[in-house]
Coordinates of C-alpha atoms and ligand atoms in Angstrom, one line a residue:
M769 CA 69.6 -106.3 -9.9
D770 CA 66.1 -107.7 -10.0
I771 CA 63.0 -105.9 -9.1
R772 CA 62.8 -107.6 -5.7
E773 CA 66.2 -106.3 -4.7
I774 CA 65.3 -102.8 -5.8
Y775 CA 62.2 -102.9 -3.7
T776 CA 64.1 -104.3 -0.7
Q777 CA 66.5 -101.4 -1.1
I778 CA 63.6 -98.9 -1.1
I779 CA 62.2 -100.3 2.1
T780 CA 65.6 -100.3 3.8
E781 CA 66.4 -96.8 2.8
E782 CA 62.9 -95.5 3.7
S783 CA 62.9 -97.1 7.1
R784 CA 66.0 -95.0 8.0
N785 CA 64.4 -91.9 6.6
T786 CA 63.1 -89.9 9.5
K787 CA 61.9 -86.7 7.7
N788 CA 58.3 -87.7 8.3
K789 CA 58.9 -88.8 11.9
R790 CA 57.9 -85.7 13.8
Y791 CA 55.0 -83.9 15.5
L792 CA 53.0 -81.5 13.4
P793 CA 52.8 -77.9 14.7
S794 CA 49.0 -77.8 14.3
P795 CA 47.5 -81.3 13.6
T796 CA 43.7 -81.4 12.9
N797 CA 43.5 -85.2 13.1
E798 CA 45.3 -87.9 15.0
E799 CA 44.9 -91.6 15.1
K800 CA 46.9 -94.4 16.8
G801 CA 47.6 -97.7 15.1
H802 CA 48.8 -100.8 16.8
N803 CA 50.0 -104.2 15.5
P804 CA 50.4 -106.4 18.6
S805 CA 51.7 -109.4 16.6
C806 CA 55.0 -107.4 15.9
G807 CA 54.9 -104.6 18.4
D808 CA 54.5 -101.8 15.9
E809 CA 52.9 -98.7 17.3
I810 CA 52.3 -95.5 15.4
T811 CA 50.5 -92.2 15.9
L812 CA 49.6 -90.7 12.6
Q813 CA 49.0 -86.9 12.5
L814 CA 47.3 -85.0 9.7
E815 CA 46.6 -81.4 9.0
I816 CA 43.5 -81.3 6.9
K817 CA 42.3 -78.1 5.4
D818 CA 39.5 -77.6 2.8
G819 CA 39.4 -81.4 2.2
I820 CA 43.1 -81.6 1.4
I821 CA 45.9 -83.2 3.4
K822 CA 48.1 -80.2 3.8
D823 CA 50.7 -82.0 6.0
A824 CA 51.2 -85.4 7.6
S825 CA 53.6 -87.0 10.0
Y826 CA 54.0 -89.9 12.4
I827 CA 55.6 -90.8 15.7
G828 CA 56.1 -94.3 16.7
I829 CA 58.2 -97.4 17.1
G830 CA 58.3 -100.6 15.1
C831 CA 60.0 -102.8 12.5
A832 CA 61.6 -101.5 9.3
I833 CA 58.6 -102.6 7.2
S834 CA 56.0 -100.7 9.3
Q835 CA 58.2 -97.6 9.6
A836 CA 59.1 -97.6 5.8
S837 CA 55.5 -98.2 4.8
T838 CA 54.3 -95.3 7.0
S839 CA 56.9 -92.9 5.7
I840 CA 56.2 -93.8 2.0
M841 CA 52.4 -93.4 2.6
I842 CA 52.9 -89.9 4.1
D843 CA 54.9 -88.8 1.0
L844 CA 52.2 -90.2 -1.2
V845 CA 49.2 -88.6 0.4
K846 CA 50.5 -85.2 1.2
G847 CA 48.7 -82.6 -0.9
K848 CA 46.0 -85.1 -1.9
T849 CA 42.2 -84.7 -1.3
L850 CA 40.6 -87.0 1.3
Q851 CA 38.9 -88.9 -1.5
E852 CA 42.2 -89.5 -3.4
A853 CA 43.9 -90.5 -0.1
K854 CA 41.1 -93.0 0.6
N855 CA 41.5 -94.4 -2.9
L856 CA 45.2 -94.8 -2.4
C857 CA 44.6 -96.7 0.9
Q858 CA 42.1 -99.0 -0.7
T859 CA 44.5 -99.7 -3.6
F860 CA 47.3 -100.5 -1.3
L861 CA 45.2 -102.8 0.8
D862 CA 43.9 -104.5 -2.4
M863 CA 47.4 -104.9 -3.6
I864 CA 48.5 -106.7 -0.4
T865 CA 45.4 -108.8 0.2
E866 CA 43.8 -109.3 -3.2
G867 CA 46.9 -109.3 -5.4
L868 CA 46.0 -106.2 -7.3
D869 CA 48.8 -105.5 -9.8
G870 CA 49.9 -103.8 -13.1
D871 CA 48.2 -100.5 -14.1
D872 CA 45.8 -100.7 -11.2
I873 CA 48.6 -100.0 -8.7
K874 CA 50.6 -97.4 -10.7
I875 CA 49.2 -94.7 -8.5
L876 CA 51.0 -96.2 -5.5
K877 CA 54.4 -95.3 -6.9
D878 CA 57.1 -96.3 -4.4
A879 CA 54.6 -98.0 -2.2
R880 CA 54.5 -100.8 -4.8
A881 CA 57.7 -101.9 -3.1
F882 CA 55.5 -103.7 -0.5
K883 CA 53.7 -105.9 -3.0
N884 CA 55.8 -109.0 -2.2
I885 CA 54.9 -108.7 1.4
S886 CA 51.7 -110.5 0.4
T887 CA 53.9 -113.6 0.2
M888 CA 55.0 -113.2 3.9
P889 CA 51.8 -113.4 5.9
A890 CA 53.6 -112.6 9.2
R891 CA 54.6 -109.2 7.8
V892 CA 51.3 -108.2 6.2
K893 CA 50.1 -106.4 9.3
C894 CA 53.3 -104.4 9.5
A895 CA 52.9 -103.2 5.9
V896 CA 49.2 -102.3 6.2
L897 CA 49.2 -100.7 9.6
A898 CA 49.7 -97.0 8.5
W899 CA 47.2 -97.4 5.6
H900 CA 44.5 -98.8 7.9
T901 CA 45.2 -96.0 10.4
L902 CA 44.8 -93.3 7.7
K903 CA 41.6 -95.0 6.4
N904 CA 40.2 -94.9 10.0
I905 CA 40.8 -91.1 10.1
I906 CA 39.1 -90.5 6.8
D907 CA 36.2 -92.9 7.5
K908 CA 35.4 -91.0 10.7
M909 CA 35.1 -87.6 8.9
Ligands
ZN1235 ZN1 56.3 -105.0 12.2

């Protein structure tokens, strides 16, 4: 199995994973993200305390890529500081749009599965939706 197939498998499995698809009991921050070109719509909820993302979740509809990307991002940023989360967002966006690779994207772990999306321009907006939405929340703080 080549690396692309493994990554496709991660995306398919994660898009069916609904553990992060819920409302938080006490969110401190909420932001909507919309990708009109595909119809993806998410509401990202965070519980931020003492500068740390204590909990995160999302509600929304959309294609497998947008849902999987959102869920993987949530797993990655939970427990991180806002600065760390912002760095993860920027690294993901640079991977997709600038071709960042190798050691520079190690911190993204499973989110590296979306690297090949950069070769499918129509799907790029699906993959980056959640990361832009999270970055918007952090930039507003
Ligand atoms: Zn989409």
